């Protein structure tokens, strides 16, 4: 997101200028990642989040350190694409 040339390159390689419409999906399953995921760059689900309200999760230190900044994502990609979000709530 911090590198405009990289963003442009990703969009150009994923969605070529061929006269067709393209859909590019960037998904985040937060805070529903796996607790035991061994990948260091992933935000792991915190077991305590299962019993917390969305407001409590949003204020949690682990949630606040989540690497995806939606504002930066929109600012980086919006010159090249129409950005839409789908938010799914789980009971």
mmCIF file of C-alpha atoms in Angstrom:
data_model
loop_
_atom_site.group_PDB
_atom_site.id
_atom_site.type_symbol
_atom_site.label_atom_id
_atom_site.label_comp_id
_atom_site.label_asym_id
_atom_site.label_seq_id
_atom_site.Cartn_x
_atom_site.Cartn_y
_atom_site.Cartn_z
ATOM 1 C CA UNK A 1 0.000 0.000 0.000
ATOM 2 C CA UNK A 2 2.919 2.352 0.635
ATOM 3 C CA UNK A 3 4.365 1.826 -2.850
ATOM 4 C CA UNK A 4 2.248 3.414 -5.635
ATOM 5 C CA UNK A 5 4.247 1.618 -8.347
ATOM 6 C CA UNK A 6 3.527 -1.743 -6.739
ATOM 7 C CA UNK A 7 -0.187 -0.946 -6.428
ATOM 8 C CA UNK A 8 -0.333 0.096 -10.092
ATOM 9 C CA UNK A 9 1.543 -3.049 -11.106
ATOM 10 C CA UNK A 10 -0.808 -5.318 -9.127
ATOM 11 C CA UNK A 11 -3.870 -3.714 -10.693
ATOM 12 C CA UNK A 12 -2.428 -3.805 -14.215
ATOM 13 C CA UNK A 13 -1.421 -7.463 -13.993
ATOM 14 C CA UNK A 14 -4.691 -8.516 -12.335
ATOM 15 C CA UNK A 15 -7.033 -6.417 -14.448
ATOM 16 C CA UNK A 16 -5.645 -5.818 -17.944
ATOM 17 C CA UNK A 17 -7.031 -3.037 -20.130
ATOM 18 C CA UNK A 18 -8.928 -5.411 -22.430
ATOM 19 C CA UNK A 19 -12.316 -3.690 -22.474
ATOM 20 C CA UNK A 20 -13.794 -6.128 -19.974
ATOM 21 C CA UNK A 21 -14.817 -5.509 -16.381
ATOM 22 C CA UNK A 22 -12.756 -7.311 -13.775
ATOM 23 C CA UNK A 23 -13.379 -8.156 -10.138
ATOM 24 C CA UNK A 24 -10.439 -8.295 -7.775
ATOM 25 C CA UNK A 25 -11.167 -9.605 -4.296
ATOM 26 C CA UNK A 26 -8.996 -8.746 -1.318
ATOM 27 C CA UNK A 27 -10.397 -10.465 1.720
ATOM 28 C CA UNK A 28 -9.753 -10.241 5.396
ATOM 29 C CA UNK A 29 -11.378 -12.584 7.844
ATOM 30 C CA UNK A 30 -10.945 -10.466 10.926
ATOM 31 C CA UNK A 31 -11.146 -11.271 13.743
ATOM 32 C CA UNK A 32 -11.801 -14.787 12.557
ATOM 33 C CA UNK A 33 -8.286 -15.918 11.690
ATOM 34 C CA UNK A 34 -7.083 -19.252 12.994
ATOM 35 C CA UNK A 35 -5.650 -19.305 16.507
ATOM 36 C CA UNK A 36 -2.946 -21.822 15.552
ATOM 37 C CA UNK A 37 -1.901 -20.277 12.210
ATOM 38 C CA UNK A 38 1.910 -20.520 12.068
ATOM 39 C CA UNK A 39 2.376 -17.666 9.591
ATOM 40 C CA UNK A 40 4.025 -14.788 11.438
ATOM 41 C CA UNK A 41 2.451 -12.092 9.266
ATOM 42 C CA UNK A 42 -1.126 -13.144 10.112
ATOM 43 C CA UNK A 43 -3.150 -11.696 12.967
ATOM 44 C CA UNK A 44 -4.165 -14.741 14.935
ATOM 45 C CA UNK A 45 -7.610 -15.078 16.391
ATOM 46 C CA UNK A 46 -7.594 -14.406 20.081
ATOM 47 C CA UNK A 47 -9.745 -16.919 21.935
ATOM 48 C CA UNK A 48 -11.070 -14.152 24.178
ATOM 49 C CA UNK A 49 -12.620 -12.451 21.115
ATOM 50 C CA UNK A 50 -15.189 -15.259 20.886
ATOM 51 C CA UNK A 51 -16.976 -13.884 23.961
ATOM 52 C CA UNK A 52 -16.432 -10.157 23.322
ATOM 53 C CA UNK A 53 -18.714 -7.635 21.656
ATOM 54 C CA UNK A 54 -17.558 -5.999 18.379
ATOM 55 C CA UNK A 55 -16.894 -2.804 20.360
ATOM 56 C CA UNK A 56 -14.685 -4.663 22.852
ATOM 57 C CA UNK A 57 -12.772 -6.363 20.045
ATOM 58 C CA UNK A 58 -12.263 -3.018 18.286
ATOM 59 C CA UNK A 59 -10.725 -1.578 21.467
ATOM 60 C CA UNK A 60 -8.484 -4.607 22.132
ATOM 61 C CA UNK A 61 -4.721 -4.052 21.726
ATOM 62 C CA UNK A 62 -4.373 -7.101 19.465
ATOM 63 C CA UNK A 63 -7.145 -5.833 17.193
ATOM 64 C CA UNK A 64 -5.655 -2.347 17.081
ATOM 65 C CA UNK A 65 -2.375 -3.764 15.766
ATOM 66 C CA UNK A 66 -4.092 -5.407 12.772
ATOM 67 C CA UNK A 67 -1.968 -4.745 9.674
ATOM 68 C CA UNK A 68 -4.783 -3.819 7.263
ATOM 69 C CA UNK A 69 -5.561 -0.116 7.269
ATOM 70 C CA UNK A 70 -8.759 0.259 5.265
ATOM 71 C CA UNK A 71 -8.307 3.993 4.699
ATOM 72 C CA UNK A 72 -4.832 3.460 3.245
ATOM 73 C CA UNK A 73 -6.114 0.592 1.108
ATOM 74 C CA UNK A 74 -8.877 2.758 -0.388
ATOM 75 C CA UNK A 75 -6.529 5.699 -0.965
ATOM 76 C CA UNK A 76 -3.973 3.459 -2.700
ATOM 77 C CA UNK A 77 -6.346 1.530 -4.976
ATOM 78 C CA UNK A 78 -9.163 4.009 -5.686
ATOM 79 C CA UNK A 79 -7.302 5.794 -8.526
ATOM 80 C CA UNK A 80 -7.335 2.470 -10.417
ATOM 81 C CA UNK A 81 -10.541 0.768 -9.326
ATOM 82 C CA UNK A 82 -13.973 1.192 -7.835
ATOM 83 C CA UNK A 83 -13.660 -0.010 -4.245
ATOM 84 C CA UNK A 84 -16.543 -1.793 -2.553
ATOM 85 C CA UNK A 85 -16.707 -3.515 0.796
ATOM 86 C CA UNK A 86 -18.828 -6.463 1.818
ATOM 87 C CA UNK A 87 -19.127 -6.935 5.544
ATOM 88 C CA UNK A 88 -20.515 -10.166 6.873
ATOM 89 C CA UNK A 89 -21.652 -10.408 10.462
ATOM 90 C CA UNK A 90 -21.620 -13.707 12.246
ATOM 91 C CA UNK A 91 -23.816 -14.416 15.261
#
